[in-house]
Structures are given as C-alpha cells and as structure tokens.
Amino acid sequence: MDTIAAICTALSPSGIGIIRISGEEAITIADKIFKGADKKKLKESDSHTIHYGHIVDGNEIVDEVLVMLMKAPRSYTMEDVVEIDCHGGILVLKKVFNLLIENGCRPSEPGEFTKRAFLNGRIDLTSAEAVMDLISSKSEMARKNSVSMLNGKMYELIKNLREEILYYIAKIEAALDDPEHMSLDGFEEELQEKINNIQEKINQLIKSYDSGKILKEGINTAIVGKPNAGKSSILNMILNEERAIVTEIKGTTRDTLEESYDIGGITLNLIDTAGIHESDDVVEKIGIERAKSAIEKADLVLYVADSSTETDVFDDQIISLIDGKKSICLLNKSDLQRETTKQELNAHFEGCLIKPVILYTSAKNGEGKEELFEMIKEMFFAGEISFNDEIMVSNLRQKNDLVIASDSLKKVSESIENSMPEDFLSIDLMSAYAALGEIIGEEVSDDLVDKIFSEFCMGK
Amino acid sequence: MENNRNNLTIETDVCVIGAGHAGCEAALACARLGLNTVIFTVSIESIALMPCNPNVGGTSKGHLVRELDALGGEMGKNIDKTFIQSKMLNLSKGPAVHSLRAQADKANYSHEMRETLENQENLTIKQGEVCEILFDEDGDNKIIKGVRIFTGTTYLCKAVIICSGTYLNARCLCGEAITYTGPNGLQAATYLSESLNAMGVTLRRFKTGTPARMDKRSLDFSKMEEQKGDERIIPFSFSTNPDDIQKDQVSCYLTYTNEETHKIIKANLDRSPIYAGIIEGTGPRYCPSIEDKVVKFADKERHQVFIEPEGLYTNEMYVGGMSSSLPEDVQLAMYRTVPGLENCKIVRNAYAIEYDCLTPGHLTLSLEIKGVSGLFSAGQFNGSSGYEEAAAQGLIAGINAARKIQGKEPVILDRSEAYIGVLIDDLVTKENLEPYRMMTSRAEYRLLLRQDNADFRLRKIGYEVGLVTKEQYDYVLYKDEKITAEVDRLKNTFVGSATKNQEYLESLGSAPLRTGTSLAELLCRPEITYENLSFFDKEREPLSEDIIEQVCIRIKYEGYIERQERQVAAFKKMEKKLIPDDINYDDVSSLRLEARQKLKLFRPLSVGQASRISGVTPADVSVLLIYLASIGK
C-alpha cells in the first residue's frame, strides 16, 4: 500500500504537534527530510527507538523534532510507522507535513490509519464495525466539508476549469473515434493557449493555499437563537460597532452575516444568523435553513436566549440543534426584568451530550462581554475548541490535488512541444480532470462519453 | 403448438440460437473445442448477414477484430477473404488509435462464413425458430436442459448460447409503415422472449436503424469525392500473409447534406415515428438518424454522407450517415437534395428496428446468465451494437460454454488486457441506456491495448484455450525475443558527433549531436524513423515490418507506456480482491442504501468491479473492503 501521512493532533496553538506516517516508504521518506543529531539514518536504526534532530528543507532547518520509529509489523497499522513530534506551532507543523507530501506521502483519508490497522489484522471485528461506521460517516462528512469549505466562487472556478478540460478531451476523443467526420487540424495551438491559461489559474490557487491561510481560518462561531433574542446586538457588542441592523421587529436578520474579530490572538469568525422559529416568509425561511447549516459548520456556538421573556418550544428546538456542539449560552437582556434564570434555562439542557456554561449578558450595557472573551480564550487554550482539523486535512488534500492537476497539464504542454499525437494529450488531460474532480467531490464516471455525444455530432 | 404431436428428441452438447456474427463465432468455438454443436437460424440465407453497414472494423472495432483473431476467432479471417477495400484509420495519430477498417462484399462475407460453418467438424446447422428454453430446477438455481423449436422437436444439451441479435419481437418502422419482421424483412422470433420472461430473465426494448440502399446507376459520382483504399493492405488476421491479399480495390464516395435537405427533414419531423412517439425503444447516440443530427446539431450546415458499395456483384450502394425512419416520400425528397443523389432510386428504404434485449444485472463476466447454469448470451441480445462487438462476445460466450461443460474455469479478460475485456465489463457492470458501441475513449489503458500488439496480449490465452495452434503461438514468442533483443541493441549502440553524422541529421531537419547518443535516443526524436537509423547502423540485421513496428513503439513511447503500466498495477490490485459468491449485502452494515441495491443487482465478482458500478461511492468501497477482511477474505 502507498504511504500515507496525517497531522494527528488538533491544529490548536498548543506547543507540540504530531505527524504520523505509515506505509512501505515511511522510513525512506522520513530519512529524506530528517537529519538526526547522531547523523544516523532511520533506515539503519532499530525499531522502537526515539531520535532527536531536525527537519530540513534542503539546507534550511524547519523544526527541532523527536522522531519515533516503529518498524513493521510492530506498529498500530502493522506497517512501517514514523511519528514526528514537532515543536514549532501550527505553521511549522503544516510545513513539515507539506514536505512529506512533496517527498512522496499521500494525505490520509479519514479513518485510514485505523482501516489499515484492521486490514492488516491489528484490531478485531468489534472495533472494525465501529471503523466501518466511522469511514462511511466520516468520508461523507469530509466530502461535505471539503465542498462546503470551498467558497462559492472557488467551487465555480474549479468547476469551470474542469468543464473546459473536459471539452478538449471530448474533442480529441470524438476525433479519434470518428476521424472521418472530425479533424484536429490546428487544434494544438488552440489547446496550448488554453492549457497555459488554465494552468495559470491553478497555480494561483496553489499559491493562495501556501500563503498561510491557516491564520486566517480562525474559529467558526455561530450566533444563534430565537428571533429578537438580541443576536445581532451581541454581534455588535463583540465587534464594538453597529454592524448588524437591530430593530425590535422579529426576523430583521434575514440572512447570515459574517465578521472576523480578534480576541487576544485568537480569530473568531462570527456568523450572525436569522432567528430560528416557524416562518412563512420565504426569504426568512432560507435564512433559517442557513442558520441550521451555520451550526453544523461551526466550531463554537453562541446561543443567545432572552432573559426578559419565558422560554418556549423554539428554545428546545435550538437546544437540540446545538447538542453535541461546543457552545456558550448567553442569557441576554440582563438589564431588563428577568423572566428566565440560569437554573431555569439549564433545566432545558437535561439529557444533552454537553451542558454549556451560561452567562448573563446585556448587549445594551456590555455586561458579560469580558467574561465571554475570557471563557473563549480559556476553552481555546485548554484545547476544548480548535480549528476543524478535518477541514485542514481537506485543505491540504485540495492543494495536493491542485499540484497534481498542474503537473499533468505541464505534461500535456511537453507532449505538444514534442509533437506527440493527440491521443497522448488526452491521457494527461484526463489526470488533470480527475484531480480537479477530487477537490469538488465529483468523480470521472461517464462524463466523457456523455460530453462527446452532447458536443460533437458523431457517426454514421 | 399445443396440438403438435412431434416428439422428436435430439441430443447434443451445445445449442446456439442465431447465426449472426455472435452466433457464428460461438458455434465455431464450441465445435472446435470438441463439443457437438447445433446452430439455429430462422433462415440459412441469413448466416453472417450484414444488415447495416457494409464494413468490418473501424475505430476501436478494428481492435476487437484483431483481438478476436488473436484468440482464435473467425471474423478476421473471413473479412480478409472477402474485403473489397481496406484502410488503416487514424494513421496521423498515435499507434494506440490506428484502426483497420475494410469494406466487405456482403454476399461473399456471408457465403464464406456459411462455408466455414458447413465444413466445421462437430457443427450442425439447423433452420428453425427456437421457441422455448428447457431447464431443470435445483432449489433457486435453474439448470439448462435444452431447447424446443417451432416444429416441436426438442434438442437436449448442456449449454445454450443466445445470440438472437435484433430478431426478438422485432418491429421495423419506415414512417407510418410498420412491419413485425426482423432485419431485411426476415422472420422475427416471437416466442423466445416469453420463455425467457417465464424463467425470470427480464427484457427491455432497444432500437437501431439503417439508411437506404440505392441503385448505383442512378447516382452521379462526379459530384462526390472519391475515397480510395490504402496502397499497401494490412490484413486483419495475424495468420493471413499480407502478400496474399494485395488486390484491386473499389472506391467509396463522400458527399454532403445541405440546408435544403435539413429544411425537408424539419418540415416533416411530425411524420418521423421517433418524434411522433411511436418508437418506444432507446436508440444509440453514436449513430443517430439524420433527423436526430439535424435537430440536435441545428447549427451544423452540412453532414457527411458516405456512399459505399455493398459488394462487387450488386448495384446496391449504402448511404452512410443518413439512416432514417421517415416515410418513403420524405426519404426520397431528402436524399435527392444531396449532390450526386439528385436522380437516386431507392432499392431498400431506410428503416428503424426495435427488439428485445437483456435488462442490466443478469450477465456475468463469463457471459453466463445469473441463476441459470449453462445459459450464455452474446451480441445485441446483451445490449451491444455492431458486428464486431457481437462477434467478440460470441467467441467468449462460446469458449466459456465449452469450458463449463468440460469443467474448466471461464476465460475472463479484464479492462487492462483487451478491448473485449472493456466491452464485457461495461455490458455487465453498467446500466447502459442505449445499444452499447465500442469506443476508444472507453478503454482506460488504451496505450497498452493496441491493435498491433493484440497477438502479444492474447495469443497465449487462445493457445491455452485450444483455438490457436502451437505454431501460431510460437511465432509470437519468436517475435517477442527478436523485438526485445533489438530494443536492447538500439539502447546500447552509440553514435558519435562525426561531421558526416551531423550533416546527415541536418539534412533530416534534426538537431546536431553533442556527445555520444544511443540509437534509441535518436529514434525518440519525432523526425527520425527506424529507416533513417540505417545511416549510422550499416551492419544491422534486416527485420520484418511487424517487428520493426513494435521496436519503434516500445522505444518512442516508453515513458507513456510505463506510466500506463503503473496505473494497471493499481487497477489489478482491486480486481484481485474477490467478493465471495454468497455475500449477503444486508450483512454489510454502513453501506448506503443505493450502493446496497446496486450491489445486490449486479453482484460484482471483485471489489474493482464493484467500484465501477454507478451509485457505489469510494466510501462504500472502503466499507466493503473492511467487511471482506473481517470475514477473512
């Protein structure tokens, strides 16, 4: 089996991060980027030993690390396994991981280490069943994630690039299958120009992944609650500005609003959502659906309840939506006459997986604001909330796929330069098409044949 | 039939239903492998009939014929005997897509094949319609017992191969005129569908069509472009000596439709049975009727029309590119707008034909039908289209029926071994919604599946099966040895930068040499041919054309070939992970519902095959892999 790598620790700003590599080439690849203090190659070292040294990129030292060596079959996956303990924080961790990928590792799929452990006979049937569930749910989730995290613009961009590539493959293939009806005269110049164009766009995307996107990512924080509980006011309180429109009419926030705010070095991506309740208003309904999806994507939920009114069935509905999510409950409008107390609200969380902390806040006079910030920081540094590392992996995988696509297009250009016949061009065009498909979660399947028939008039 | 008192019973080993291109190959394979075989046809005159285009081969189809020949099939030999024009297509493209196509003398093709069948030991030809398939039941499984024909006679046998083509419940449409006949007005087979349904083998309707045939004397060829055959003819069969088949060839002609043609078609669309909704069958996208072309590609100003002879001793000309189911008056008006066809007389009208064929999910990779031991099928009955596709399946079905009776493992070619493997895997694994035509774009490992190396890929299998002689197989071994030695020699023979060498290269428009370069490296330059190398390589041993061709391909495309071989290695891994026959997909927790249903329907043999079923995602494949490991497979 090929060699896989993954960042095993959550991508939080804790000091140590662990990267694990498994597979036939694990030790060879590690040796390419690890320089041991004792100058000894890992390949020549005994199993189950720890090595101190540096990860290097050419001559440049990337990080000071400890490397653990576990040779097959005495490892979790029963393959050769290398674990690298990095010390330089998230960016360095990511850099080391990228080096491994450049040297021949593949980013692992969700649950893949466990899958290998099972396939190689390391864990038993009961564990295996759990893993099956994990894989089917996780890869579905990863797929959703990787698609959802692409913003609409980027998704469109990749989709369009794919469409263009497919058109050219189909054109070549149609001409190969029906040479008497279709000619490819002068096609190469046209294709070369197109390839340059597409490749440039892909390379720009690759750059955007390299430029420390991780720092921008931050913690996705959804603000949810019933209409008029004061969600938008809380957003304004955190931001210290009048960002969201606040009125006393229920349902003013019809869509989600997004803002970033930095508290003591931690970036919060704040998402203000429409109030969750029953609505016949179409626009508002869409807003509510978006609120639900914002909860799904969030790393942290701020649930805003109104202390000046009594709780009702919609509060329970919201509570069930946020169950299992890391959340903080803000009992807002503490400046008004209190109708709901912490204890009363707490009772609604009976039977939930996680019981959130409840704070009294007043968006009007700023009560609870500092307390909220302290709590978020505390949770973050305790590792209770973190970046969604699933997304990070998808992120790296996407970059990897972009590199494959770009390399494939380079090969097409080389083939054109060497005057290779057209059928050789479609081989690498197809690889580029497949790699871009991985990013947006679409497979190759029968696209090509359909495209040929829809675009070109074939046959007898 | 109830009152029929004929109770004649005949015993044999194999019954082949239908004597088209699939049936002929199936029957010959069984007989040649030593089994007593009876081949049934509704009419002896229709053996190896070519009811549509008058040619064999073409892109990717030529590959099928080559492969079939390497395995020991008959089609390649038969077209070598009966072609009247031959052409290698795509010569300006890479070697993987070079494709041989020959125009056949249809009557002669049919006649030669009939003679081969008639003279084949162990083979009996019987004119008669098979009405019923007889079987025993053993629990859930059915076991083939024989067939009964319309006269009431029973043939007891161990295997049946259905090659019914377009005959099952056939219906021909020409505008408003509908007949319940098979192709060319031949009798349709109207009983077999019911018998199959009763066995739980379900059928669906497909549609295909054919253009008009015209009287040569009514056409003006001076208004068309003449299309000649190749100067040097390359045979289809690996056992035909090229020198034996060089001969005078006839020409085809090219002309075009125009706006006037399209206007007439558009004005009469309401009279086309397809657009009027009378045709229920699904038609193929790759050979659309002229109505379809005009509607779907409305911005195209003209479409090509190929006028091809149907044989040496007939005036009939095939009008390629203009198949249609419009009524006769519209047909004539539309054809007469085309340059050269202004005064055309139609001998046979264009028509569409509808027929019963197998629904997806019944077939296995050996071409045996699930749940009915000993029942095999091939050709259009399996949802394919084309003479070559049919013949290729016929051969495999014949081989596997024989092997089943002889207690041997079936021959299954995979997607990395042959176009035949791609063809059968697609028919078995995919829910094709139209008649399936082979295309080079369907073969993932096209670079390895060339028509020029079909003998390297498949002669060995043909030899082991028993349809290829030792002498034929030994020639492949000899050739391989010669090629390997020559490739090696070219890689290790170096050329210096002497002035005369530089001058020679300059005269070829090639860059000068810096240091010692191997002959192989020189050959990799696009402008340098093997012939050119002789300048530097005076002493070389003369080699035959076919060996030189292989040497050049192996050297020039080495990098690409290696990449494709790596892809194949990854592919094979998944193909080797077999799924047990008795797997219960309900036991595999975590499979998504759609995947579970599809897996139950298609029951793939391997994880690789499972991954190609539409609706089975990579996550489902992982789940399946883990389940298989957990049950110790």
Short mmCIF file of C-alpha atoms in Angstrom, two decimals, chain B residues 6-11 134 146-149 152-156:
data_model
loop_
_atom_site.label_atom_id
_atom_site.label_comp_id
_atom_site.label_asym_id
_atom_site.label_seq_id
_atom_site.Cartn_x
_atom_site.Cartn_y
_atom_site.Cartn_z
CA ASN B 6 -43.96 -34.20 -32.96
CA ASN B 7 -41.90 -35.53 -30.09
CA LEU B 8 -38.61 -35.95 -31.88
CA THR B 9 -35.71 -35.55 -29.45
CA ILE B 10 -32.11 -34.98 -30.44
CA GLU B 11 -29.12 -34.94 -28.10
CA LEU B 134 -35.88 -26.05 -21.32
CA GLY B 146 -32.23 -27.99 -23.92
CA VAL B 147 -34.37 -26.04 -26.37
CA ARG B 148 -37.56 -26.69 -28.31
CA ILE B 149 -38.02 -25.38 -31.84
CA GLY B 152 -41.88 -29.29 -31.74
CA THR B 153 -38.51 -31.04 -31.91
CA THR B 154 -36.54 -30.99 -28.67
CA TYR B 155 -32.77 -30.64 -28.58
CA LEU B 156 -31.29 -31.79 -25.29
#
